[in-house]
CSV table of C-alpha atoms (C1' of nucleotides) in Angstrom, one decimal:
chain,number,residue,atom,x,y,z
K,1,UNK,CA,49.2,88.5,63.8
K,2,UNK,CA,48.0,89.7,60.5
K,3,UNK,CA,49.3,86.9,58.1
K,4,UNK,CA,48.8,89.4,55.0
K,5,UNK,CA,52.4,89.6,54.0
K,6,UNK,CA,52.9,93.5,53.1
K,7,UNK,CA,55.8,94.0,51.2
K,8,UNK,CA,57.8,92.0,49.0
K,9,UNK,CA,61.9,92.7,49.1
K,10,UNK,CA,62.7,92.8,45.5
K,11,UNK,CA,66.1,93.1,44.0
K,12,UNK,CA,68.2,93.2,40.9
K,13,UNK,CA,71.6,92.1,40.1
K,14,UNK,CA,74.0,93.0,38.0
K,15,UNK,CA,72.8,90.0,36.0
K,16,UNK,CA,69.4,91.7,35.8
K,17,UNK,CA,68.1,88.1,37.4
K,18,UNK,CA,65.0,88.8,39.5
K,19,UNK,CA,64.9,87.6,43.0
K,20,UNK,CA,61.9,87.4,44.8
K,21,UNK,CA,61.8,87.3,48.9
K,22,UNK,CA,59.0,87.2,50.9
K,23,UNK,CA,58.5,86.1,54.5
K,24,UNK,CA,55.9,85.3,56.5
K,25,UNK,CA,56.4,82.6,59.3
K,26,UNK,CA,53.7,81.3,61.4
K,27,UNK,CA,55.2,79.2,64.2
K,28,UNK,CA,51.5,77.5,65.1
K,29,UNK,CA,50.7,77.0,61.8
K,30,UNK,CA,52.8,73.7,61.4
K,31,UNK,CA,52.0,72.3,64.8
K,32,UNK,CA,48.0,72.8,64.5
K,33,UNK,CA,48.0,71.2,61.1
K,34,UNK,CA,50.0,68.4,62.8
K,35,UNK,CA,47.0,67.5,65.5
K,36,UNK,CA,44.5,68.3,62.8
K,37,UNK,CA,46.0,65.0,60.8
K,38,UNK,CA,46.7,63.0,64.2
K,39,UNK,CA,42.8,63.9,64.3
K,40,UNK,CA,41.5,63.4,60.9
K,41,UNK,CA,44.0,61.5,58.8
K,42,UNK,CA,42.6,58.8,56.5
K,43,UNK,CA,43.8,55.1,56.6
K,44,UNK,CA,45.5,54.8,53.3
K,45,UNK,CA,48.3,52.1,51.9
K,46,UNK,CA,51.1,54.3,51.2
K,47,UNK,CA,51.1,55.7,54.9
K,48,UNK,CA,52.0,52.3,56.1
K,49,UNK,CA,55.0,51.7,54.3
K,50,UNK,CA,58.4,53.1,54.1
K,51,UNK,CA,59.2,51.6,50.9
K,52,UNK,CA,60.7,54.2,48.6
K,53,UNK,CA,59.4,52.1,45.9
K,54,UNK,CA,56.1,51.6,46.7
K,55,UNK,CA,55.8,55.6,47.9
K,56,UNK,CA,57.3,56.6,44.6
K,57,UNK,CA,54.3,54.3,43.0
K,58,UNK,CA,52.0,56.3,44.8
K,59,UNK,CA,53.1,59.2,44.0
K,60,UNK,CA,53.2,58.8,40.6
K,61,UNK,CA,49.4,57.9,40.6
K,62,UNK,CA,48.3,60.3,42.5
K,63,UNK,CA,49.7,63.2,40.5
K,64,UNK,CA,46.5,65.5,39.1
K,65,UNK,CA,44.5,62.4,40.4
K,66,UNK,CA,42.1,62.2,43.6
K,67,UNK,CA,43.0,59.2,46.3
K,68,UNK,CA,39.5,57.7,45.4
K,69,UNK,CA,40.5,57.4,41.8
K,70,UNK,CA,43.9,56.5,41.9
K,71,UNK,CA,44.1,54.0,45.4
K,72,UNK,CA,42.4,50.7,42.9
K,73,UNK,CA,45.5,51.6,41.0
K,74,UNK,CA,47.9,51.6,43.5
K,75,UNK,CA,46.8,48.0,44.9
K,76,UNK,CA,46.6,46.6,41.8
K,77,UNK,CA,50.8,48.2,40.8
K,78,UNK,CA,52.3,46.5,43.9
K,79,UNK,CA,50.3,43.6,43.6
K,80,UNK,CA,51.3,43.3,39.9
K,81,UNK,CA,54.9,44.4,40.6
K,82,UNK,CA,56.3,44.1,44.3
K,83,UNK,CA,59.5,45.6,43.6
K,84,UNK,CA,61.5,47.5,41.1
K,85,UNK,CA,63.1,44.7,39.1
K,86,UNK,CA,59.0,43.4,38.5
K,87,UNK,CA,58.1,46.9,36.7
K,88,UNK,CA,61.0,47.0,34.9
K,89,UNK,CA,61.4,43.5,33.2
K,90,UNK,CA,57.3,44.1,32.3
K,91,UNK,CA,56.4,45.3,28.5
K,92,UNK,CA,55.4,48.5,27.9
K,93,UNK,CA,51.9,47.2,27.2
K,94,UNK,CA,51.2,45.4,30.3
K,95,UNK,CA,52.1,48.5,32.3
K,96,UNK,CA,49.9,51.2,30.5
K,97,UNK,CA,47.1,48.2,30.0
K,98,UNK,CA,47.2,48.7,34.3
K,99,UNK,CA,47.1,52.5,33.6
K,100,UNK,CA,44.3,52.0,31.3
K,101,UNK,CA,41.4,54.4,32.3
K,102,UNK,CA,43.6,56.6,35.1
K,103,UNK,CA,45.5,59.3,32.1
K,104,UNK,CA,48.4,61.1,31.8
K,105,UNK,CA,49.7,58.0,30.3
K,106,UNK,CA,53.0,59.6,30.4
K,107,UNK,CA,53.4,58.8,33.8
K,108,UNK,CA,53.3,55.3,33.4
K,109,UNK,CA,55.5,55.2,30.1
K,110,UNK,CA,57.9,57.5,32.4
K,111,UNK,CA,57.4,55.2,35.3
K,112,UNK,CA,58.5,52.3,33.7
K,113,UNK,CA,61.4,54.0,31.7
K,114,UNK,CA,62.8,55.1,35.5
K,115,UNK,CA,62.0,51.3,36.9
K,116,UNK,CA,64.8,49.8,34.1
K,117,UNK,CA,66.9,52.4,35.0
K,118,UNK,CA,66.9,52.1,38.4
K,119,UNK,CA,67.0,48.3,37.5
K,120,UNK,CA,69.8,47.8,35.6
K,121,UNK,CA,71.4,50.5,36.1
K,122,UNK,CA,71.5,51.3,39.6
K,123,UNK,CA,71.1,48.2,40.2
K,124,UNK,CA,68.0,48.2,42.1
K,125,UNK,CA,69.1,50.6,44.4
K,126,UNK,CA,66.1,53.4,44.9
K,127,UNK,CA,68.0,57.0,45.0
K,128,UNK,CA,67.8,58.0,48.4
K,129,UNK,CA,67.9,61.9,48.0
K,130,UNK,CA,65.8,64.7,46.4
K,131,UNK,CA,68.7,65.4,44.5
K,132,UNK,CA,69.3,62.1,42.9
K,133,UNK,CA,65.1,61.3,42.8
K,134,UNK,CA,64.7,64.6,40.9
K,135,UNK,CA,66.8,63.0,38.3
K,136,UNK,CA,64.3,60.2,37.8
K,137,UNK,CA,61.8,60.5,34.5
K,138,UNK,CA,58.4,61.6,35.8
K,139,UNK,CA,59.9,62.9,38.9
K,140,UNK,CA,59.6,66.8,39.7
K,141,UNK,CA,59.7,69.0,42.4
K,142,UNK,CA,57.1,68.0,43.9
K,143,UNK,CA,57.4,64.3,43.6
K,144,UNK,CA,61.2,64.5,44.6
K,145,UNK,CA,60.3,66.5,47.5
K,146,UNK,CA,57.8,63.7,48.8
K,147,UNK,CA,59.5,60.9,48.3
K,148,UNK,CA,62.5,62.2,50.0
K,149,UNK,CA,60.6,63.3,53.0
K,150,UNK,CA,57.7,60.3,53.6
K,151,UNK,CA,60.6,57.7,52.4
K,152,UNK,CA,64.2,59.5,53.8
K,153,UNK,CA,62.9,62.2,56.3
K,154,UNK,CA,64.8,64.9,54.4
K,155,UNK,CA,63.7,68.6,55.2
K,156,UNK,CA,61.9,69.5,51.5
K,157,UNK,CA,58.2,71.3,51.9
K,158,UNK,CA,55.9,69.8,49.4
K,159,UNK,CA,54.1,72.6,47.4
K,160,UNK,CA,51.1,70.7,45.6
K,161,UNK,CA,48.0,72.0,44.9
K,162,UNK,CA,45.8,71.6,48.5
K,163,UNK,CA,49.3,73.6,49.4
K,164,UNK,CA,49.0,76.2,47.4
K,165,UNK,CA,45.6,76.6,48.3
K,166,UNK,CA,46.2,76.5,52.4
K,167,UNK,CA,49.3,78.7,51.9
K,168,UNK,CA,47.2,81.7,49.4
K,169,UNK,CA,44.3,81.4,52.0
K,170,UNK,CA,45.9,81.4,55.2
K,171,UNK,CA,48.4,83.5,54.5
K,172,UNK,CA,46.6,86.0,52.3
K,173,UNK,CA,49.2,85.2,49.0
K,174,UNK,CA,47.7,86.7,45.7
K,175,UNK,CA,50.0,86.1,43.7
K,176,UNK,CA,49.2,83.4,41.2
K,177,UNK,CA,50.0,80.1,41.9
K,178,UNK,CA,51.0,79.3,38.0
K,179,UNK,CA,53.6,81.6,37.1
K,180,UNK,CA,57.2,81.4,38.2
K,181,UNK,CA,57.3,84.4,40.2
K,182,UNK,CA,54.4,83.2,42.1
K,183,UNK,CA,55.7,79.9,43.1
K,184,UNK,CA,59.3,80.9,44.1
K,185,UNK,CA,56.9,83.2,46.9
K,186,UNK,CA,55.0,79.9,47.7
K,187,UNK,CA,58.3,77.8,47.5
K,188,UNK,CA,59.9,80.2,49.8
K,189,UNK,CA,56.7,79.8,52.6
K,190,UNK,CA,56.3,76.6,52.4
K,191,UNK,CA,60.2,76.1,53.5
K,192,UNK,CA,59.8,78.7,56.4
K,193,UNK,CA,56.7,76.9,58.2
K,194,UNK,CA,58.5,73.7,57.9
K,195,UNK,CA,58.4,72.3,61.5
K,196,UNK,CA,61.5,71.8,63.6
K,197,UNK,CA,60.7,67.9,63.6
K,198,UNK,CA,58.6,65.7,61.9
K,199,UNK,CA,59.1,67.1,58.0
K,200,UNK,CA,57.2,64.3,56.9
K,201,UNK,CA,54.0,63.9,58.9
K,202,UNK,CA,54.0,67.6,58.6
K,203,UNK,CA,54.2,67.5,54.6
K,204,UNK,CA,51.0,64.7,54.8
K,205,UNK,CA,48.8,66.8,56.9
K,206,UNK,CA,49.0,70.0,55.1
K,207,UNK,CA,47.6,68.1,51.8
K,208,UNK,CA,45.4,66.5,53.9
K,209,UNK,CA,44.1,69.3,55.4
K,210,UNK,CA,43.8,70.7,51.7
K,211,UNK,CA,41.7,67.7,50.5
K,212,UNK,CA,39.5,67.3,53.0
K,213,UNK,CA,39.2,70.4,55.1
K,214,UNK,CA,40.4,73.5,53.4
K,215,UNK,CA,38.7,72.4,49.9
K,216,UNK,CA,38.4,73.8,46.9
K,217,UNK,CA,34.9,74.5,46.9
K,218,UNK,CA,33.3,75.2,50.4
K,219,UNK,CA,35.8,74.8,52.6
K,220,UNK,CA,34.9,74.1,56.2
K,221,UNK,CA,35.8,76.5,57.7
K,222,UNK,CA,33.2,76.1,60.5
K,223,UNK,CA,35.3,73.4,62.2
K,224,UNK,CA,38.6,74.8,61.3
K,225,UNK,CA,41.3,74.7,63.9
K,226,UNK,CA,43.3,77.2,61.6
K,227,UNK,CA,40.8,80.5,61.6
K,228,UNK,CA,42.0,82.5,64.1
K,229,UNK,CA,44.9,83.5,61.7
K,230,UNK,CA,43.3,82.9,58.6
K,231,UNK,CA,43.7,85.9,56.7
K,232,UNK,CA,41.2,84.7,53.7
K,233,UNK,CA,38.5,83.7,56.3
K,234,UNK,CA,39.1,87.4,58.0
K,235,UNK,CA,38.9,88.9,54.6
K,236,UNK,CA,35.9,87.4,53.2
K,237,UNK,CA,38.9,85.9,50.1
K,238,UNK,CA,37.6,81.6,50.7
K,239,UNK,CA,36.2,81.9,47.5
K,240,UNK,CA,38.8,83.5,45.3
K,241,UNK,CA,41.9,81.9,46.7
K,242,UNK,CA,43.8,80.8,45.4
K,243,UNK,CA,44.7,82.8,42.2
K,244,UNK,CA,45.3,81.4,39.0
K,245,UNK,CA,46.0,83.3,35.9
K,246,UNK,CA,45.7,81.0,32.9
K,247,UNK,CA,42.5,79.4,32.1
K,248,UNK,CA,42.1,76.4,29.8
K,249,UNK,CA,41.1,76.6,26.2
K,250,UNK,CA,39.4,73.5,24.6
K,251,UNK,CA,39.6,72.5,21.2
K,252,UNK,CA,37.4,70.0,19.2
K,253,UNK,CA,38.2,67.3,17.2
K,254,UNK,CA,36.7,65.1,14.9
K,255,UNK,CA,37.7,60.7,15.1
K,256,UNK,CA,36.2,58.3,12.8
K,257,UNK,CA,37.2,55.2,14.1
K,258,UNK,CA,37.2,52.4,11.7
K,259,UNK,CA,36.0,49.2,13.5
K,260,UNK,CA,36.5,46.4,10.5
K,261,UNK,CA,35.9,42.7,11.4
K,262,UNK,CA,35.3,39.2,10.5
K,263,UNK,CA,33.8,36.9,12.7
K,264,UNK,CA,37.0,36.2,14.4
K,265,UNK,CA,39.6,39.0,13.8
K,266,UNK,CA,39.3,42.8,13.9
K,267,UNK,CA,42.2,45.6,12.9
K,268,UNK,CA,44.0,48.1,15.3
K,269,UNK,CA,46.9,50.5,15.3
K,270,UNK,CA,49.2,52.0,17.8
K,271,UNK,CA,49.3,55.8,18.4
K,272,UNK,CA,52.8,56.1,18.0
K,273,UNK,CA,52.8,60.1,17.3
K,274,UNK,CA,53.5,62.9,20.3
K,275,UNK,CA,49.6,63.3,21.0
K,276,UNK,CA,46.8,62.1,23.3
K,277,UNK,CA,46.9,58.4,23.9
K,278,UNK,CA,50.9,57.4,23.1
K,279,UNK,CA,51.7,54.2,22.9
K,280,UNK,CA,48.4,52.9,23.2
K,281,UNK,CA,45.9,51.1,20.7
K,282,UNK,CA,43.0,52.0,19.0
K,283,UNK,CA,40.7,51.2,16.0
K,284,UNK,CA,42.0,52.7,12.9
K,285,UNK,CA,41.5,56.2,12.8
K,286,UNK,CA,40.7,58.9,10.4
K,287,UNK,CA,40.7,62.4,11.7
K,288,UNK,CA,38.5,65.0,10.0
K,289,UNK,CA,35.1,66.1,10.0
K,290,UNK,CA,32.0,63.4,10.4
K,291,UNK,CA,30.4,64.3,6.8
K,292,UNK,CA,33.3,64.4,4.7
K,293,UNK,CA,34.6,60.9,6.4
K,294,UNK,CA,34.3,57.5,4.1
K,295,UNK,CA,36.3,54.8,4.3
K,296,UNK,CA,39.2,54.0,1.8
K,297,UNK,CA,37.8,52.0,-0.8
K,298,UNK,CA,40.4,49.2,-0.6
K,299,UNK,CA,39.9,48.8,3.3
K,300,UNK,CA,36.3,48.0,3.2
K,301,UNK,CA,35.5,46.0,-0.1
K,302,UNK,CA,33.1,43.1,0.0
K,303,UNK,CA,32.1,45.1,3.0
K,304,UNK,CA,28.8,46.1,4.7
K,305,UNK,CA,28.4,48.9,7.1
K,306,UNK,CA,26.6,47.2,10.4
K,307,UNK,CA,26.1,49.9,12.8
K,308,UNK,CA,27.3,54.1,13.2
K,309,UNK,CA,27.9,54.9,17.1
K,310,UNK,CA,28.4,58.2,17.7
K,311,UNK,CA,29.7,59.3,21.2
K,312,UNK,CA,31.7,62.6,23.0
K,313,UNK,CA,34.4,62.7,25.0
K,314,UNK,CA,35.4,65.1,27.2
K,315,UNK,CA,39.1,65.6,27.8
K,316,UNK,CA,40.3,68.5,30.3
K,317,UNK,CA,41.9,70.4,27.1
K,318,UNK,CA,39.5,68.4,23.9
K,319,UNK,CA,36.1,67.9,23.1
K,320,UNK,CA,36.1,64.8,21.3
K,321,UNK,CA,33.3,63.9,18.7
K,322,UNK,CA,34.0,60.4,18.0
K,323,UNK,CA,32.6,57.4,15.9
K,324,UNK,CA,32.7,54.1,15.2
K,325,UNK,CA,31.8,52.8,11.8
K,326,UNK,CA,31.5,48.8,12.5
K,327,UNK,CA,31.9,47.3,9.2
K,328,UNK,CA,31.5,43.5,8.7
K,329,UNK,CA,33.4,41.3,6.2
K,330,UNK,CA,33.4,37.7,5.6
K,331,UNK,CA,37.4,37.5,5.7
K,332,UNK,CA,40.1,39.8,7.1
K,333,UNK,CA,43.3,40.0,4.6
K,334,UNK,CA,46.7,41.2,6.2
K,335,UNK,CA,47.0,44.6,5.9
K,336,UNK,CA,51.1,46.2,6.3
K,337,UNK,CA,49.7,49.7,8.3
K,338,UNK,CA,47.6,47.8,11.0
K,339,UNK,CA,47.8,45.0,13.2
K,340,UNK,CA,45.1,41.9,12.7
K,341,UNK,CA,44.5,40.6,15.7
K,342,UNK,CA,41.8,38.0,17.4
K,343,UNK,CA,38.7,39.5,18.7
K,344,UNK,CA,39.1,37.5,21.8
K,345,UNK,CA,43.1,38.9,22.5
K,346,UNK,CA,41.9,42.9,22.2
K,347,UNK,CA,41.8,42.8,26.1
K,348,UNK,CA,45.2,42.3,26.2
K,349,UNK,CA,46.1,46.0,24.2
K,350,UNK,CA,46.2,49.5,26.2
K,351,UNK,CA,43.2,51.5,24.8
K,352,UNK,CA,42.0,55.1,25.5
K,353,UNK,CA,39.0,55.2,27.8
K,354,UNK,CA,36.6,55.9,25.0
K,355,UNK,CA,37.4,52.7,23.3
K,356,UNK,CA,37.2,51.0,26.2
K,357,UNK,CA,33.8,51.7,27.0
K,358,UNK,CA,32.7,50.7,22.8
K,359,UNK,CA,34.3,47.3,23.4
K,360,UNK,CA,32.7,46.9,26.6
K,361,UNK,CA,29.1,47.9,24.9
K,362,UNK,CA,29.7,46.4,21.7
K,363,UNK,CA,31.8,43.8,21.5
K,364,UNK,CA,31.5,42.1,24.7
K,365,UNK,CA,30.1,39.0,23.0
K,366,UNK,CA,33.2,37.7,22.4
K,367,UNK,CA,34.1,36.6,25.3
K,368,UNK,CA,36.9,39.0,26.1
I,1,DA,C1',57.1,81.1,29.7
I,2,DA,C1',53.7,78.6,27.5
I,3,DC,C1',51.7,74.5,26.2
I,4,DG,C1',50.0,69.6,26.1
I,5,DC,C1',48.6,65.8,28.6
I,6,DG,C1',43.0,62.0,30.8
I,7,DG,C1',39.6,61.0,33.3
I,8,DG,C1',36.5,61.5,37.2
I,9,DG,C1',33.8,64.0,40.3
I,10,DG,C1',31.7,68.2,42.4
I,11,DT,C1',29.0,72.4,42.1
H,1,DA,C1',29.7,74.7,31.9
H,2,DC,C1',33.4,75.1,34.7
H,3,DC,C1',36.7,73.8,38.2
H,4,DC,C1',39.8,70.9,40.6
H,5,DC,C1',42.8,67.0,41.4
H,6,DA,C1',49.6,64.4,46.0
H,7,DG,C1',52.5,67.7,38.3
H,8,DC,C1',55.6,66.9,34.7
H,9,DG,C1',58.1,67.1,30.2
H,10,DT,C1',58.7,69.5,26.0
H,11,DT,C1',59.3,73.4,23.2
DNA sequence: AACGCGGGGGT
DNA sequence: ACCCCAGCGTT
């Protein structure tokens, strides 16, 4: 079978809503994918549990995050917090300072908002449904379908992004995979090919297969077990599937971060604002361009300047030029905008990667 | 519908 | 330099 779908049924009602149907079902597709997994899976935590909570955890972590970079994370969350009730009588702090260096540091402020509310007020009680898990902070589509299949065995197809690339390639879909007309055609695909039976292993070895078989970037298609229908392979398409149509823009910005200490005590300040970083700590900053920067005069008097470190940081949508101006003082007065705190305590604050890595280099002498 | 949100790793 | 990653919430 050609798995090119050819025409697209298009209609328009009276409410001049668009509906979009397109169908393309591939009864081997499920059950090949299946023995691929049997054949290939890898050992990981979160396959050995049905724990809602503990899946949802995984989840979470592993949302724009590879399984190497996020399975350190996992182990230390359910070490840290076995069960819901753990996560949510924790401070905010403690849970992004256990976030610290993973991003998207909204999912652990939403993770630990839905904890207290399934807490206290379902009363520990996971929601068992993608209806009701949907409902949960930090939980979309995606994440709702999941849990509710791994955890509940309901019939929902996940549609992440290894799906979206397996569906586009093997079933020739050029539509783009970020727009909404393009994922109601994927949404609809993914739900045919759903297996009779085992939803769930089913919804794990299709985004296995997408991590480690039908990558990104040279796929392998050599040992595929999937080629003999695969409409991107037959059409020379690997490469271009699947379709995006948004690319990212960067922007730059300029930090000066203000690194005043004594001998024993040094300032920060929380990012309380709706930007990179919320709700975690930093060094106070001033934001604007490396030659017009000095410090206020009131901040650093009876001050010396000890060192200048100048670093970039790469974020996915910022280029970061960042500094650190270290000044010394003898004594560190109270000051009402930023926190004084002990040298020796700063490992106990939430910081941004970047900060991370200057305390690490630079301050590491004090015995954190 | 468009945008903002981290950090790491691969090519 | 650019792309991708078990996406989601806000506007």
């Amino acid at each position: 079978m050609d798995c090119k779908y050819n025409f697209i049924y298009e209609s328009h009602k009276a409410t001049a809503e668009f509906f979009i149907f397109a169908s393309m079902i591939d009864y081997d597709f499920s059950l090949k994918l299946i023995k691929w997994y049997s054949e290939n899976k890898r050992d990981l935590p979160w396959r050995e549990t049905k724990s809602p909570y503990k899946i949802w955890i995984s989840e979470i972590i592993l949302q724009q995050t590879k399984v190497d970079q996020g399975l350190p994370y996992y182990l230390k969350f359910v070490k840290k917090f076995p069960n819901v009730h753990d996560l949510a009588k924790a401070n905010e702090n403690i849970v992004l300072k256990l976030w610290q260096g993973l991003g998207y540091y909204s999912r652990a402020r939403n993770l630990h908002y839905s904890s207290k509310y399934i807490s206290e007020s379902l009363n520990g009680e996971f929601p068992k449904n993608y209806v009701e898990l949907i409902k949960l902070k930090g939980v979309g589509k995606y994440t709702a379908s999941a849990i509710a299949s791994f955890a509940f065995n309901e019939k929902k197809a996940v549609l992440d992004g290894n799906v979206f690339r397996v569906l586009s390639r093997y079933f020739g879909i050029e539509d783009p995979i970020d727009t909404t007309r393009g994922v109601k055609i994927f949404e609809n695909i993914a739900f045919e090919n759903l297996p009779k039976k085992n939803i769930n292993t089913y919804n794990q070895s299709v985004m296995e297969f997408g991590a480690l078989q039908c990558r990104p970037i040279n796929p392998l298609c050599n040992s595929c077990p999937l080629t003999s229908n695969c409409w991107a392979l037959n059409n020379n398409k690997t490469v271009s599937l699947p379709i995006k149509s948004k690319k990212i823009i960067k922007k730059e910005r300029f930090f000066n971060f203000l690194v005043l200490k004594s001998e024993k005590f040094i300032f920060l300040e929380k990012r309380i604002k709706n930007d990179i970083w919320k709700n975690m700590y930093q060094f106070p900053l001033f934001e604007e361009p490396i030659e017009s920067f000095s410090p206020p005069e009131e901040l650093i008097k009876g001050s010396i300047l000890s060192r200048k470190i100048e670093v970039t940081h790469l974020l996915t949508h910022q280029k970061l030029n960042v500094v650190f101006w270290e000044y010394e003082k003898k004594k560190l007065f109270l000051n009402k905008k930023y926190e004084k705190i002990e040298i020796k305590n700063l490992n106990k604050y939430a910081v941004p990667k970047i900060v991370e890595n200057y305390i690490n280099q630079n301050l590491s002498n004090h015995r954190l």
